[in-house]
Amino acid sequence: MKIFLQHLAVPAALCLLGVLIAPRLSAQKVIAGATPDPSALLDVQSAAGGVLLPRMTTAEREAIANPATGLLIFNTTLNCMEVNVGTPARPAWGCVGVIFNSVTAASSTPTVCSNASLPPITHTTTGATGIGAATNLPPGVSAAWAVNTITISGTPTDAGVFNYSIPLTGGSGGGTATGTITVTAVTAGAASSTPTLDVNTVLTPITHTTTGASGIGTPTGLPAGASATWASNTITISGTPTAAGTYNYSIPLTGGCGSVSATGTIIVSAAGNSNCGAYVAAGVWKAFMCHNLGADASADPFTPSWRLNGHYYQWGRAAVAAYGPSGSDSLQANSAAISGWNTGTAPNGAWTVASKTANDPCPAGFRVPTRAQWNAVLNNSWNSTRSYTGTWSISTTNYTSGLLIGSGTTGLFLPAAGFRAWYNGELLQRGYGGHYWSSEESTPTNAWDLGFTKDFHYVNDISGRNQALSVRCVAE
């Protein structure tokens, strides 16, 4: 069995050298001098040089057959002078004197993906008893020391080239382990815009800046008529959308490493709706249709007229319950009771807050607003510009009054179209109040709606589901 000693208390190196070669000498000898020291069989005298021992690695030392007791070498693996204090049959090598710290090069200089596990990197040390604080390792990566080995491991979370440094502690001579870890990542920047535009209108190009990618895969969720291209680390979305709706798109990046997609939203409104909407949170604009469902979509949505009145719908049902006016005079008001009026109520879940149902009367890309969205529209912090226009009086032909959210060219104008009675469908409150369904039920027979009269507005749940109210659709 071979025994390896870290430190060995032995005579000085030159004394050992004398022991090694003494059998060949018959008397004291001096080299580069006149008189040998009385205690030395061999005295090498110089003020300009030293004695150079055989130099070899640990593996080469192990190849020495039957090394003599007292055999002396310089071990280049351990950076120390070694002597065999064992026997030729059972060598026991030990370093002579002080062991200076040393550290090998990194076992690897890897290039890895961000957020992927780093294959461990090792450095072998000599003389040290530990390590100090590492500098410039990637975030998520750390170094540990045990059994003369530094091990670097972890999951890097940031991209970059990291030239690290890890100081040795203990032993003599300092020493620092150094190396390089390269972390790559594919990233996609936010969309340059989140546009709302009319159907069949040219889209102002939307861009995403990318890093680390070599191209893009197949986009999903873009509106028909729009497409995406990639060049010079930039995704460009362009085209002419041909269908209304809210489009949440995703464009996968290719090349590099990891799975990353550029995402964003494009809102395509039915013709003339691009300026209509309201803020539903701080800085968050939500598109609405410009007209009540059933109104004349060719009419200016901000100029009161009979054309803006629209039809009336019972909660939870897609069919028109009562038609709006067909003209401006009393004979065209469509205000009378309706024979065979449905006094029943739609069941819970006919409309829902979570998503658009099959019973929702709004066109593709739009739905009945939620209670929360109507509350947001009335929030002074987000939609501070609000006014009540027209002459507020009950009349089957009063089409002047309504609630204006916004500037009169951008925002919402909600006509005071009244509502249809639950018991026979006759018209009530035209010109005096507006009532707009939300998609949220309340009691077994009621649902929430937005209501207003002059100088007063609210969202409440007092409206029975068998009443017929106006519907203003919001983008999905």
PDB file of N, CA and C in Angstrom, residues 84-119:
ATOM      1  N   ASN A  84      10.711   9.627  -0.617  1.00  0.00           N
ATOM      2  CA  ASN A  84      10.120   8.349  -0.230  1.00  0.00           C
ATOM      3  C   ASN A  84      10.652   7.962   1.141  1.00  0.00           C
ATOM      4  N   VAL A  85       9.793   8.009   2.144  1.00  0.00           N
ATOM      5  CA  VAL A  85      10.201   7.615   3.500  1.00  0.00           C
ATOM      6  C   VAL A  85       9.748   6.194   3.806  1.00  0.00           C
ATOM      7  N   GLY A  86       9.176   5.526   2.781  1.00  0.00           N
ATOM      8  CA  GLY A  86       8.806   4.132   2.948  1.00  0.00           C
ATOM      9  C   GLY A  86       9.917   3.239   2.437  1.00  0.00           C
ATOM     10  N   THR A  87       9.554   2.075   1.982  1.00  0.00           N
ATOM     11  CA  THR A  87      10.517   1.115   1.445  1.00  0.00           C
ATOM     12  C   THR A  87      10.296   0.987  -0.044  1.00  0.00           C
ATOM     13  N   PRO A  88      11.228   0.403  -0.774  1.00  0.00           N
ATOM     14  CA  PRO A  88      10.997   0.197  -2.212  1.00  0.00           C
ATOM     15  C   PRO A  88       9.729  -0.599  -2.478  1.00  0.00           C
ATOM     16  N   ALA A  89       9.432  -1.559  -1.624  1.00  0.00           N
ATOM     17  CA  ALA A  89       8.235  -2.379  -1.830  1.00  0.00           C
ATOM     18  C   ALA A  89       6.970  -1.640  -1.415  1.00  0.00           C
ATOM     19  N   ARG A  90       7.067  -0.777  -0.399  1.00  0.00           N
ATOM     20  CA  ARG A  90       5.907  -0.020   0.094  1.00  0.00           C
ATOM     21  C   ARG A  90       6.283   1.456   0.169  1.00  0.00           C
ATOM     22  N   PRO A  91       6.302   2.139  -0.981  1.00  0.00           N
ATOM     23  CA  PRO A  91       6.719   3.545  -0.982  1.00  0.00           C
ATOM     24  C   PRO A  91       5.730   4.401  -0.170  1.00  0.00           C
ATOM     25  N   ALA A  92       6.266   5.417   0.487  1.00  0.00           N
ATOM     26  CA  ALA A  92       5.451   6.405   1.198  1.00  0.00           C
ATOM     27  C   ALA A  92       6.035   7.766   0.869  1.00  0.00           C
ATOM     28  N   TRP A  93       5.412   8.426  -0.104  1.00  0.00           N
ATOM     29  CA  TRP A  93       5.915   9.698  -0.574  1.00  0.00           C
ATOM     30  C   TRP A  93       5.302  10.831   0.244  1.00  0.00           C
ATOM     31  N   GLY A  94       6.139  11.837   0.545  1.00  0.00           N
ATOM     32  CA  GLY A  94       5.652  13.005   1.264  1.00  0.00           C
ATOM     33  C   GLY A  94       6.363  14.252   0.800  1.00  0.00           C
ATOM     34  N   CYS A  95       5.646  15.359   0.811  1.00  0.00           N
ATOM     35  CA  CYS A  95       6.241  16.629   0.418  1.00  0.00           C
ATOM     36  C   CYS A  95       7.192  17.103   1.512  1.00  0.00           C
ATOM     37  N   VAL A  96       8.268  17.705   1.089  1.00  0.00           N
ATOM     38  CA  VAL A  96       9.270  18.233   2.014  1.00  0.00           C
ATOM     39  C   VAL A  96       9.019  19.716   2.221  1.00  0.00           C
ATOM     40  N   GLY A  97       8.882  20.154   3.451  1.00  0.00           N
ATOM     41  CA  GLY A  97       8.742  21.574   3.754  1.00  0.00           C
ATOM     42  C   GLY A  97       7.345  22.088   3.441  1.00  0.00           C
ATOM     43  N   VAL A  98       7.211  23.374   3.035  1.00  0.00           N
ATOM     44  CA  VAL A  98       5.942  24.057   2.835  1.00  0.00           C
ATOM     45  C   VAL A  98       5.303  23.645   1.515  1.00  0.00           C
ATOM     46  N   ILE A  99       3.978  23.397   1.547  1.00  0.00           N
ATOM     47  CA  ILE A  99       3.233  23.137   0.328  1.00  0.00           C
ATOM     48  C   ILE A  99       2.562  24.437  -0.124  1.00  0.00           C
ATOM     49  N   PHE A 100       2.861  24.913  -1.308  1.00  0.00           N
ATOM     50  CA  PHE A 100       2.262  26.135  -1.833  1.00  0.00           C
ATOM     51  C   PHE A 100       0.934  25.815  -2.504  1.00  0.00           C
ATOM     52  N   ASN A 101      -0.026  26.716  -2.309  1.00  0.00           N
ATOM     53  CA  ASN A 101      -1.322  26.516  -2.943  1.00  0.00           C
ATOM     54  C   ASN A 101      -1.188  26.472  -4.456  1.00  0.00           C
ATOM     55  N   SER A 102      -1.957  25.601  -5.059  1.00  0.00           N
ATOM     56  CA  SER A 102      -2.019  25.553  -6.517  1.00  0.00           C
ATOM     57  C   SER A 102      -3.428  25.123  -6.926  1.00  0.00           C
ATOM     58  N   VAL A 103      -3.798  25.445  -8.141  1.00  0.00           N
ATOM     59  CA  VAL A 103      -5.128  25.096  -8.644  1.00  0.00           C
ATOM     60  C   VAL A 103      -5.028  24.839 -10.140  1.00  0.00           C
ATOM     61  N   THR A 104      -5.716  23.810 -10.590  1.00  0.00           N
ATOM     62  CA  THR A 104      -5.686  23.473 -12.004  1.00  0.00           C
ATOM     63  C   THR A 104      -6.667  24.334 -12.792  1.00  0.00           C
ATOM     64  N   ALA A 105      -6.541  24.277 -14.101  1.00  0.00           N
ATOM     65  CA  ALA A 105      -7.491  24.959 -14.978  1.00  0.00           C
ATOM     66  C   ALA A 105      -8.874  24.320 -14.852  1.00  0.00           C
ATOM     67  N   ALA A 106      -9.889  25.039 -15.291  1.00  0.00           N
ATOM     68  CA  ALA A 106     -11.259  24.528 -15.234  1.00  0.00           C
ATOM     69  C   ALA A 106     -11.396  23.267 -16.068  1.00  0.00           C
ATOM     70  N   SER A 107     -12.213  22.362 -15.590  1.00  0.00           N
ATOM     71  CA  SER A 107     -12.446  21.121 -16.334  1.00  0.00           C
ATOM     72  C   SER A 107     -13.178  21.372 -17.643  1.00  0.00           C
ATOM     73  N   SER A 108     -13.870  22.497 -17.733  1.00  0.00           N
ATOM     74  CA  SER A 108     -14.550  22.857 -18.978  1.00  0.00           C
ATOM     75  C   SER A 108     -14.797  24.360 -19.007  1.00  0.00           C
ATOM     76  N   THR A 109     -15.012  24.880 -20.207  1.00  0.00           N
ATOM     77  CA  THR A 109     -15.381  26.293 -20.405  1.00  0.00           C
ATOM     78  C   THR A 109     -16.684  26.287 -21.189  1.00  0.00           C
ATOM     79  N   PRO A 110     -17.798  26.061 -20.491  1.00  0.00           N
ATOM     80  CA  PRO A 110     -19.041  25.744 -21.201  1.00  0.00           C
ATOM     81  C   PRO A 110     -19.786  26.954 -21.744  1.00  0.00           C
ATOM     82  N   THR A 111     -20.597  26.683 -22.753  1.00  0.00           N
ATOM     83  CA  THR A 111     -21.619  27.608 -23.228  1.00  0.00           C
ATOM     84  C   THR A 111     -22.958  26.934 -22.977  1.00  0.00           C
ATOM     85  N   VAL A 112     -23.810  27.568 -22.169  1.00  0.00           N
ATOM     86  CA  VAL A 112     -25.072  26.950 -21.768  1.00  0.00           C
ATOM     87  C   VAL A 112     -26.221  27.921 -21.992  1.00  0.00           C
ATOM     88  N   CYS A 113     -27.432  27.388 -21.939  1.00  0.00           N
ATOM     89  CA  CYS A 113     -28.640  28.203 -22.093  1.00  0.00           C
ATOM     90  C   CYS A 113     -29.045  28.807 -20.756  1.00  0.00           C
ATOM     91  N   SER A 114     -29.547  30.003 -20.811  1.00  0.00           N
ATOM     92  CA  SER A 114     -30.129  30.605 -19.621  1.00  0.00           C
ATOM     93  C   SER A 114     -31.262  29.740 -19.108  1.00  0.00           C
ATOM     94  N   ASN A 115     -31.322  29.595 -17.779  1.00  0.00           N
ATOM     95  CA  ASN A 115     -32.349  28.802 -17.099  1.00  0.00           C
ATOM     96  C   ASN A 115     -32.249  27.313 -17.371  1.00  0.00           C
ATOM     97  N   ALA A 116     -31.084  26.864 -17.832  1.00  0.00           N
ATOM     98  CA  ALA A 116     -30.810  25.431 -17.974  1.00  0.00           C
ATOM     99  C   ALA A 116     -29.698  25.060 -17.003  1.00  0.00           C
ATOM    100  N   SER A 117     -29.728  23.835 -16.480  1.00  0.00           N
ATOM    101  CA  SER A 117     -28.745  23.394 -15.491  1.00  0.00           C
ATOM    102  C   SER A 117     -27.341  23.395 -16.081  1.00  0.00           C
ATOM    103  N   LEU A 118     -26.387  23.918 -15.318  1.00  0.00           N
ATOM    104  CA  LEU A 118     -24.988  23.986 -15.740  1.00  0.00           C
ATOM    105  C   LEU A 118     -24.292  22.658 -15.446  1.00  0.00           C
ATOM    106  N   PRO A 119     -23.674  22.001 -16.436  1.00  0.00           N
ATOM    107  CA  PRO A 119     -22.859  20.822 -16.131  1.00  0.00           C
ATOM    108  C   PRO A 119     -21.735  21.234 -15.177  1.00  0.00           C
TER     109      PRO A 119
END
